[in-house]
PDB file of C-alpha atoms in Angstrom:
ATOM      1  CA  ASN A   1     -36.385-126.976-136.273  1.00  0.00           C
ATOM      2  CA  ALA A   2     -36.810-127.439-139.996  1.00  0.00           C
ATOM      3  CA  GLY A   3     -33.125-126.813-140.800  1.00  0.00           C
ATOM      4  CA  VAL A   4     -32.577-126.016-144.483  1.00  0.00           C
ATOM      5  CA  THR A   5     -35.693-126.185-146.651  1.00  0.00           C
ATOM      6  CA  GLN A   6     -35.549-126.273-150.438  1.00  0.00           C
ATOM      7  CA  THR A   7     -38.442-125.897-152.836  1.00  0.00           C
ATOM      8  CA  PRO A   8     -39.420-127.290-155.235  1.00  0.00           C
ATOM      9  CA  LYS A   9     -38.156-130.855-154.847  1.00  0.00           C
ATOM     10  CA  PHE A  10     -38.665-131.611-158.529  1.00  0.00           C
ATOM     11  CA  ARG A  11     -39.148-129.409-161.557  1.00  0.00           C
ATOM     12  CA  ILE A  12     -39.127-129.841-165.312  1.00  0.00           C
ATOM     13  CA  LEU A  13     -38.316-126.768-167.365  1.00  0.00           C
ATOM     14  CA  LYS A  14     -38.304-126.076-171.069  1.00  0.00           C
ATOM     15  CA  ILE A  15     -35.202-124.593-172.660  1.00  0.00           C
ATOM     16  CA  GLY A  16     -35.194-120.836-172.244  1.00  0.00           C
ATOM     17  CA  GLN A  17     -37.609-120.736-169.321  1.00  0.00           C
ATOM     18  CA  SER A  18     -36.683-119.063-166.054  1.00  0.00           C
ATOM     19  CA  MET A  19     -37.217-120.217-162.517  1.00  0.00           C
ATOM     20  CA  THR A  20     -36.084-119.684-158.947  1.00  0.00           C
ATOM     21  CA  LEU A  21     -35.023-122.388-156.543  1.00  0.00           C
ATOM     22  CA  GLN A  22     -35.920-121.357-153.031  1.00  0.00           C
ATOM     23  CA  CYS A  23     -33.773-122.011-149.968  1.00  0.00           C
ATOM     24  CA  THR A  24     -34.709-121.061-146.419  1.00  0.00           C
ATOM     25  CA  GLN A  25     -32.973-121.829-143.148  1.00  0.00           C
ATOM     26  CA  ASP A  26     -34.292-121.240-139.660  1.00  0.00           C
ATOM     27  CA  MET A  27     -31.013-121.567-137.760  1.00  0.00           C
ATOM     28  CA  ASN A  28     -29.922-117.920-138.091  1.00  0.00           C
ATOM     29  CA  HIS A  29     -26.871-119.024-140.075  1.00  0.00           C
ATOM     30  CA  ASN A  30     -24.844-116.296-141.748  1.00  0.00           C
ATOM     31  CA  TYR A  31     -23.230-118.502-144.393  1.00  0.00           C
ATOM     32  CA  MET A  32     -25.257-120.076-147.170  1.00  0.00           C
ATOM     33  CA  TYR A  33     -24.260-122.028-150.271  1.00  0.00           C
ATOM     34  CA  TRP A  34     -25.649-123.432-153.481  1.00  0.00           C
ATOM     35  CA  TYR A  35     -24.126-126.582-154.947  1.00  0.00           C
ATOM     36  CA  ARG A  36     -25.030-128.604-158.012  1.00  0.00           C
ATOM     37  CA  GLN A  37     -24.514-132.338-158.427  1.00  0.00           C
ATOM     38  CA  ASP A  38     -24.327-133.777-161.905  1.00  0.00           C
ATOM     39  CA  PRO A  39     -24.644-137.545-162.469  1.00  0.00           C
ATOM     40  CA  GLY A  40     -21.468-139.350-161.478  1.00  0.00           C
ATOM     41  CA  MET A  41     -19.893-136.153-160.265  1.00  0.00           C
ATOM     42  CA  GLY A  42     -19.296-134.559-156.938  1.00  0.00           C
ATOM     43  CA  LEU A  43     -20.937-131.387-155.787  1.00  0.00           C
ATOM     44  CA  LYS A  44     -19.698-128.132-157.246  1.00  0.00           C
ATOM     45  CA  LEU A  45     -20.197-124.733-155.651  1.00  0.00           C
ATOM     46  CA  ILE A  46     -22.309-122.285-157.649  1.00  0.00           C
ATOM     47  CA  TYR A  47     -22.606-119.286-155.328  1.00  0.00           C
ATOM     48  CA  TYR A  48     -22.249-118.587-151.666  1.00  0.00           C
ATOM     49  CA  SER A  49     -23.102-115.824-149.218  1.00  0.00           C
ATOM     50  CA  VAL A  50     -21.416-114.789-145.997  1.00  0.00           C
ATOM     51  CA  GLY A  51     -24.323-112.682-144.799  1.00  0.00           C
ATOM     52  CA  ALA A  52     -27.330-110.674-145.897  1.00  0.00           C
ATOM     53  CA  GLY A  53     -26.434-108.477-148.840  1.00  0.00           C
ATOM     54  CA  ILE A  54     -23.146-110.257-149.576  1.00  0.00           C
ATOM     55  CA  THR A  55     -22.770-112.915-152.253  1.00  0.00           C
ATOM     56  CA  ASP A  56     -19.867-114.316-154.218  1.00  0.00           C
ATOM     57  CA  LYS A  57     -19.251-116.704-157.077  1.00  0.00           C
ATOM     58  CA  GLY A  58     -18.200-120.269-156.618  1.00  0.00           C
ATOM     59  CA  GLU A  59     -16.696-122.651-159.140  1.00  0.00           C
ATOM     60  CA  VAL A  60     -19.608-122.828-161.631  1.00  0.00           C
ATOM     61  CA  PRO A  61     -21.652-119.573-161.474  1.00  0.00           C
ATOM     62  CA  ASN A  62     -22.434-119.110-165.177  1.00  0.00           C
ATOM     63  CA  GLY A  63     -26.139-119.138-165.958  1.00  0.00           C
ATOM     64  CA  TYR A  64     -27.201-118.446-162.384  1.00  0.00           C
ATOM     65  CA  ASN A  65     -27.933-115.461-160.168  1.00  0.00           C
ATOM     66  CA  VAL A  66     -28.433-115.172-156.440  1.00  0.00           C
ATOM     67  CA  SER A  67     -29.535-112.606-153.914  1.00  0.00           C
ATOM     68  CA  ARG A  68     -29.483-112.491-150.125  1.00  0.00           C
ATOM     69  CA  SER A  69     -31.865-109.882-148.829  1.00  0.00           C
ATOM     70  CA  THR A  70     -32.457-111.651-145.514  1.00  0.00           C
ATOM     71  CA  THR A  71     -30.448-113.965-143.299  1.00  0.00           C
ATOM     72  CA  GLU A  72     -32.989-116.753-143.793  1.00  0.00           C
ATOM     73  CA  ASP A  73     -33.361-116.848-147.583  1.00  0.00           C
ATOM     74  CA  PHE A  74     -30.926-117.518-150.401  1.00  0.00           C
ATOM     75  CA  PRO A  75     -32.777-118.035-153.699  1.00  0.00           C
ATOM     76  CA  LEU A  76     -31.020-119.289-156.829  1.00  0.00           C
ATOM     77  CA  ARG A  77     -32.288-117.927-160.139  1.00  0.00           C
ATOM     78  CA  LEU A  78     -31.936-119.558-163.543  1.00  0.00           C
ATOM     79  CA  GLU A  79     -32.668-116.939-166.188  1.00  0.00           C
ATOM     80  CA  LEU A  80     -32.528-118.922-169.436  1.00  0.00           C
ATOM     81  CA  ALA A  81     -32.609-122.604-168.664  1.00  0.00           C
ATOM     82  CA  ALA A  82     -30.334-124.838-170.715  1.00  0.00           C
ATOM     83  CA  PRO A  83     -30.034-128.647-170.816  1.00  0.00           C
ATOM     84  CA  SER A  84     -26.590-128.304-169.195  1.00  0.00           C
ATOM     85  CA  GLN A  85     -28.353-127.072-166.061  1.00  0.00           C
ATOM     86  CA  THR A  86     -30.111-130.380-165.588  1.00  0.00           C
ATOM     87  CA  SER A  87     -28.832-131.360-162.165  1.00  0.00           C
ATOM     88  CA  VAL A  88     -29.635-131.841-158.513  1.00  0.00           C
ATOM     89  CA  TYR A  89     -29.212-128.636-156.551  1.00  0.00           C
ATOM     90  CA  PHE A  90     -28.332-128.548-152.886  1.00  0.00           C
ATOM     91  CA  CYS A  91     -28.553-125.572-150.602  1.00  0.00           C
ATOM     92  CA  ALA A  92     -26.501-125.543-147.390  1.00  0.00           C
ATOM     93  CA  SER A  93     -25.867-123.248-144.464  1.00  0.00           C
ATOM     94  CA  SER A  94     -23.328-122.738-141.701  1.00  0.00           C
ATOM     95  CA  SER A  95     -23.201-120.437-138.717  1.00  0.00           C
ATOM     96  CA  SER A  96     -19.613-119.427-139.432  1.00  0.00           C
ATOM     97  CA  GLY A  97     -16.932-119.637-142.081  1.00  0.00           C
ATOM     98  CA  SER A  98     -14.694-121.864-140.016  1.00  0.00           C
ATOM     99  CA  PRO A  99     -14.800-125.513-141.064  1.00  0.00           C
ATOM    100  CA  GLY A 100     -13.403-126.392-137.661  1.00  0.00           C
ATOM    101  CA  ALA A 101     -16.294-124.788-135.851  1.00  0.00           C
ATOM    102  CA  ASN A 102     -19.251-125.738-137.976  1.00  0.00           C
ATOM    103  CA  VAL A 103     -20.327-128.495-140.310  1.00  0.00           C
ATOM    104  CA  LEU A 104     -22.562-127.510-143.201  1.00  0.00           C
ATOM    105  CA  THR A 105     -26.255-128.316-142.900  1.00  0.00           C
ATOM    106  CA  PHE A 106     -27.629-129.431-146.262  1.00  0.00           C
ATOM    107  CA  GLY A 107     -31.129-129.273-147.640  1.00  0.00           C
ATOM    108  CA  ALA A 108     -32.778-132.323-149.199  1.00  0.00           C
ATOM    109  CA  GLY A 109     -32.017-131.215-152.748  1.00  0.00           C
ATOM    110  CA  SER A 110     -34.003-130.030-155.755  1.00  0.00           C
ATOM    111  CA  ARG A 111     -33.964-132.106-158.927  1.00  0.00           C
ATOM    112  CA  LEU A 112     -34.194-129.954-162.037  1.00  0.00           C
ATOM    113  CA  THR A 113     -34.594-131.274-165.574  1.00  0.00           C
ATOM    114  CA  VAL A 114     -34.342-128.969-168.590  1.00  0.00           C
ATOM    115  CA  LEU A 115     -35.815-130.359-171.827  1.00  0.00           C
TER     116      LEU A 115
ATOM    117  CA  ALA B   1      -5.055-125.574-156.159  1.00  0.00           C
ATOM    118  CA  GLN B   2      -7.382-127.571-154.015  1.00  0.00           C
ATOM    119  CA  LYS B   3      -8.524-130.904-155.308  1.00  0.00           C
ATOM    120  CA  VAL B   4     -10.041-134.123-154.018  1.00  0.00           C
ATOM    121  CA  THR B   5      -9.645-137.348-155.962  1.00  0.00           C
ATOM    122  CA  GLN B   6     -11.698-140.470-155.435  1.00  0.00           C
ATOM    123  CA  ALA B   7     -10.309-142.832-158.025  1.00  0.00           C
ATOM    124  CA  GLN B   8     -12.767-145.636-157.315  1.00  0.00           C
ATOM    125  CA  THR B   9     -15.932-144.901-159.248  1.00  0.00           C
ATOM    126  CA  GLU B  10     -17.837-148.009-158.181  1.00  0.00           C
ATOM    127  CA  ILE B  11     -17.173-150.822-155.743  1.00  0.00           C
ATOM    128  CA  SER B  12     -19.285-153.931-155.339  1.00  0.00           C
ATOM    129  CA  VAL B  13     -18.896-156.223-152.350  1.00  0.00           C
ATOM    130  CA  VAL B  14     -20.837-159.011-150.746  1.00  0.00           C
ATOM    131  CA  GLU B  15     -22.332-158.456-147.325  1.00  0.00           C
ATOM    132  CA  LYS B  16     -19.900-158.900-144.421  1.00  0.00           C
ATOM    133  CA  GLU B  17     -16.876-158.093-146.551  1.00  0.00           C
ATOM    134  CA  ASP B  18     -14.622-155.233-145.488  1.00  0.00           C
ATOM    135  CA  VAL B  19     -14.234-152.385-147.977  1.00  0.00           C
ATOM    136  CA  THR B  20     -11.950-149.376-148.151  1.00  0.00           C
ATOM    137  CA  LEU B  21     -12.817-146.195-150.010  1.00  0.00           C
ATOM    138  CA  ASP B  22      -9.834-144.126-151.094  1.00  0.00           C
ATOM    139  CA  CYS B  23      -9.494-140.345-150.965  1.00  0.00           C
ATOM    140  CA  VAL B  24      -6.481-138.296-152.017  1.00  0.00           C
ATOM    141  CA  TYR B  25      -6.416-134.529-151.631  1.00  0.00           C
ATOM    142  CA  GLU B  26      -4.328-131.534-152.680  1.00  0.00           C
ATOM    143  CA  THR B  27      -4.118-128.214-150.863  1.00  0.00           C
ATOM    144  CA  ARG B  28      -1.680-125.355-150.287  1.00  0.00           C
ATOM    145  CA  ASP B  29      -2.977-124.621-146.815  1.00  0.00           C
ATOM    146  CA  THR B  30      -1.324-126.013-143.725  1.00  0.00           C
ATOM    147  CA  THR B  31      -4.612-125.924-141.860  1.00  0.00           C
ATOM    148  CA  TYR B  32      -7.504-127.720-143.496  1.00  0.00           C
ATOM    149  CA  TYR B  33     -10.333-130.092-142.777  1.00  0.00           C
ATOM    150  CA  LEU B  34     -11.346-133.316-144.420  1.00  0.00           C
ATOM    151  CA  PHE B  35     -14.831-134.778-144.477  1.00  0.00           C
ATOM    152  CA  TRP B  36     -16.723-137.854-145.515  1.00  0.00           C
ATOM    153  CA  TYR B  37     -20.382-137.707-146.508  1.00  0.00           C
ATOM    154  CA  LYS B  38     -22.790-140.512-147.346  1.00  0.00           C
ATOM    155  CA  GLN B  39     -25.493-140.107-149.978  1.00  0.00           C
ATOM    156  CA  PRO B  40     -27.983-142.989-149.772  1.00  0.00           C
ATOM    157  CA  PRO B  41     -30.366-143.752-152.654  1.00  0.00           C
ATOM    158  CA  SER B  42     -32.871-141.320-151.130  1.00  0.00           C
ATOM    159  CA  GLY B  43     -30.483-138.525-152.128  1.00  0.00           C
ATOM    160  CA  GLU B  44     -29.793-136.574-148.963  1.00  0.00           C
ATOM    161  CA  LEU B  45     -26.263-135.891-147.755  1.00  0.00           C
ATOM    162  CA  VAL B  46     -25.338-137.422-144.419  1.00  0.00           C
ATOM    163  CA  PHE B  47     -22.285-136.103-142.598  1.00  0.00           C
ATOM    164  CA  LEU B  48     -20.017-138.897-141.325  1.00  0.00           C
ATOM    165  CA  ILE B  49     -16.790-137.360-140.070  1.00  0.00           C
ATOM    166  CA  ARG B  50     -14.627-134.243-139.989  1.00  0.00           C
ATOM    167  CA  ARG B  51     -10.877-134.335-139.426  1.00  0.00           C
ATOM    168  CA  ASN B  52      -8.438-131.429-139.088  1.00  0.00           C
ATOM    169  CA  SER B  53      -4.969-131.434-140.591  1.00  0.00           C
ATOM    170  CA  PHE B  54      -3.236-131.509-137.223  1.00  0.00           C
ATOM    171  CA  ASP B  55      -4.886-134.665-136.008  1.00  0.00           C
ATOM    172  CA  GLU B  56      -3.566-137.777-137.729  1.00  0.00           C
ATOM    173  CA  GLN B  57      -4.984-140.234-135.261  1.00  0.00           C
ATOM    174  CA  ASN B  58      -7.121-142.894-136.825  1.00  0.00           C
ATOM    175  CA  GLU B  59     -10.739-142.817-135.808  1.00  0.00           C
ATOM    176  CA  ILE B  60     -13.188-145.641-135.324  1.00  0.00           C
ATOM    177  CA  SER B  61     -16.933-145.363-134.995  1.00  0.00           C
ATOM    178  CA  GLY B  62     -18.640-148.715-134.855  1.00  0.00           C
ATOM    179  CA  ARG B  63     -18.030-150.459-138.183  1.00  0.00           C
ATOM    180  CA  TYR B  64     -16.540-147.298-139.694  1.00  0.00           C
ATOM    181  CA  SER B  65     -12.910-146.290-139.461  1.00  0.00           C
ATOM    182  CA  TRP B  66     -10.838-143.572-141.047  1.00  0.00           C
ATOM    183  CA  ASN B  67      -7.120-143.491-141.797  1.00  0.00           C
ATOM    184  CA  PHE B  68      -5.598-140.031-142.269  1.00  0.00           C
ATOM    185  CA  GLN B  69      -2.027-139.880-143.591  1.00  0.00           C
ATOM    186  CA  LYS B  70      -0.579-136.452-144.354  1.00  0.00           C
ATOM    187  CA  SER B  71       2.556-137.998-145.841  1.00  0.00           C
ATOM    188  CA  THR B  72       0.492-139.427-148.697  1.00  0.00           C
ATOM    189  CA  SER B  73      -2.297-136.778-148.605  1.00  0.00           C
ATOM    190  CA  SER B  74      -4.864-139.497-148.100  1.00  0.00           C
ATOM    191  CA  PHE B  75      -7.951-139.855-145.945  1.00  0.00           C
ATOM    192  CA  ASN B  76      -9.303-143.361-146.500  1.00  0.00           C
ATOM    193  CA  PHE B  77     -12.540-144.769-145.160  1.00  0.00           C
ATOM    194  CA  THR B  78     -13.033-148.419-144.221  1.00  0.00           C
ATOM    195  CA  ILE B  79     -16.314-150.157-143.565  1.00  0.00           C
ATOM    196  CA  THR B  80     -15.907-153.404-141.650  1.00  0.00           C
ATOM    197  CA  ALA B  81     -18.423-156.219-142.134  1.00  0.00           C
ATOM    198  CA  SER B  82     -20.397-154.282-144.718  1.00  0.00           C
ATOM    199  CA  GLN B  83     -24.181-154.388-144.738  1.00  0.00           C
ATOM    200  CA  VAL B  84     -26.751-153.777-147.448  1.00  0.00           C
ATOM    201  CA  VAL B  85     -27.698-150.510-145.704  1.00  0.00           C
ATOM    202  CA  ASP B  86     -24.181-149.249-146.427  1.00  0.00           C
ATOM    203  CA  SER B  87     -25.026-149.110-150.137  1.00  0.00           C
ATOM    204  CA  ALA B  88     -24.662-145.464-151.103  1.00  0.00           C
ATOM    205  CA  VAL B  89     -22.439-142.920-152.784  1.00  0.00           C
ATOM    206  CA  TYR B  90     -19.666-141.760-150.487  1.00  0.00           C
ATOM    207  CA  PHE B  91     -18.036-138.376-150.932  1.00  0.00           C
ATOM    208  CA  CYS B  92     -14.759-137.149-149.570  1.00  0.00           C
ATOM    209  CA  ALA B  93     -14.447-133.360-149.224  1.00  0.00           C
ATOM    210  CA  LEU B  94     -11.890-130.722-148.272  1.00  0.00           C
ATOM    211  CA  SER B  95     -12.306-127.317-146.659  1.00  0.00           C
ATOM    212  CA  GLU B  96      -9.472-124.906-146.099  1.00  0.00           C
ATOM    213  CA  ALA B  97      -9.198-122.866-142.927  1.00  0.00           C
ATOM    214  CA  GLY B  98      -8.149-119.783-144.837  1.00  0.00           C
ATOM    215  CA  ASN B  99      -4.413-119.410-144.361  1.00  0.00           C
ATOM    216  CA  TYR B 100      -4.420-117.250-147.492  1.00  0.00           C
ATOM    217  CA  GLY B 101      -7.576-115.338-146.663  1.00  0.00           C
ATOM    218  CA  GLY B 102     -10.778-115.469-144.673  1.00  0.00           C
ATOM    219  CA  ALA B 103     -12.295-118.886-144.194  1.00  0.00           C
ATOM    220  CA  THR B 104     -15.678-119.362-145.827  1.00  0.00           C
ATOM    221  CA  ASN B 105     -16.342-123.020-145.031  1.00  0.00           C
ATOM    222  CA  LYS B 106     -16.601-123.869-148.728  1.00  0.00           C
ATOM    223  CA  LEU B 107     -16.372-127.580-149.438  1.00  0.00           C
ATOM    224  CA  ILE B 108     -14.488-129.094-152.355  1.00  0.00           C
ATOM    225  CA  PHE B 109     -15.896-132.503-153.138  1.00  0.00           C
ATOM    226  CA  GLY B 110     -14.458-135.541-154.828  1.00  0.00           C
ATOM    227  CA  THR B 111     -16.514-137.246-157.509  1.00  0.00           C
ATOM    228  CA  GLY B 112     -17.752-139.901-155.127  1.00  0.00           C
ATOM    229  CA  THR B 113     -17.572-143.686-154.904  1.00  0.00           C
ATOM    230  CA  LEU B 114     -20.698-145.740-155.431  1.00  0.00           C
ATOM    231  CA  LEU B 115     -20.662-148.654-153.006  1.00  0.00           C
ATOM    232  CA  ALA B 116     -23.011-151.532-153.718  1.00  0.00           C
ATOM    233  CA  VAL B 117     -23.303-154.156-151.009  1.00  0.00           C
ATOM    234  CA  GLN B 118     -24.918-157.348-152.265  1.00  0.00           C
ATOM    235  CA  PRO B 119     -26.804-159.607-149.854  1.00  0.00           C
TER     236      PRO B 119
END
């Protein structure tokens, strides 16, 4: 099993450009999450989804959009890239919402630089 | 509000020293889970341990041990006889079981402690 796959691994964007970070999981997990990790900081939740067609904001959603049309995919869209969005992005998934039942499976991360 | 504090930004030790990483948390829930993750220089997140709020027994796994104390809202992590391969950023995290609503398994992370083990 591949687990959680993120693409691209690295990307450099110019200010104002748009892009989509892709996240796919092959574990049939209902719950999916996007986190960002800024230098010297912990991970902060951007958006999450509890199933296909259902998404909700996390702690730092501004500047991002998500969709969940299938169970497997949870893309993160940056519409107008800004230097403040320079970060490492992690996608994660879980089969349920209970932290006692399931530990999150994380992807390898996508490093985004906005210049 | 939920919060996780890791006051130690960086720790440097010499190989074979013992080191303790501190974690203090805040939550309203009576049922919650605490985690430790390791992030080596390669960047991936490695799950180390999960603990629920009803189990205050200390846990030992090889050179790793965890001390959970609800009275002080702390969940500290000790590495015994540290090795160079232990060099990484270590994150403590909290997830609430949803006493005030449905659980969503969202993690709240601390800012991490960078551990450097010198040979």
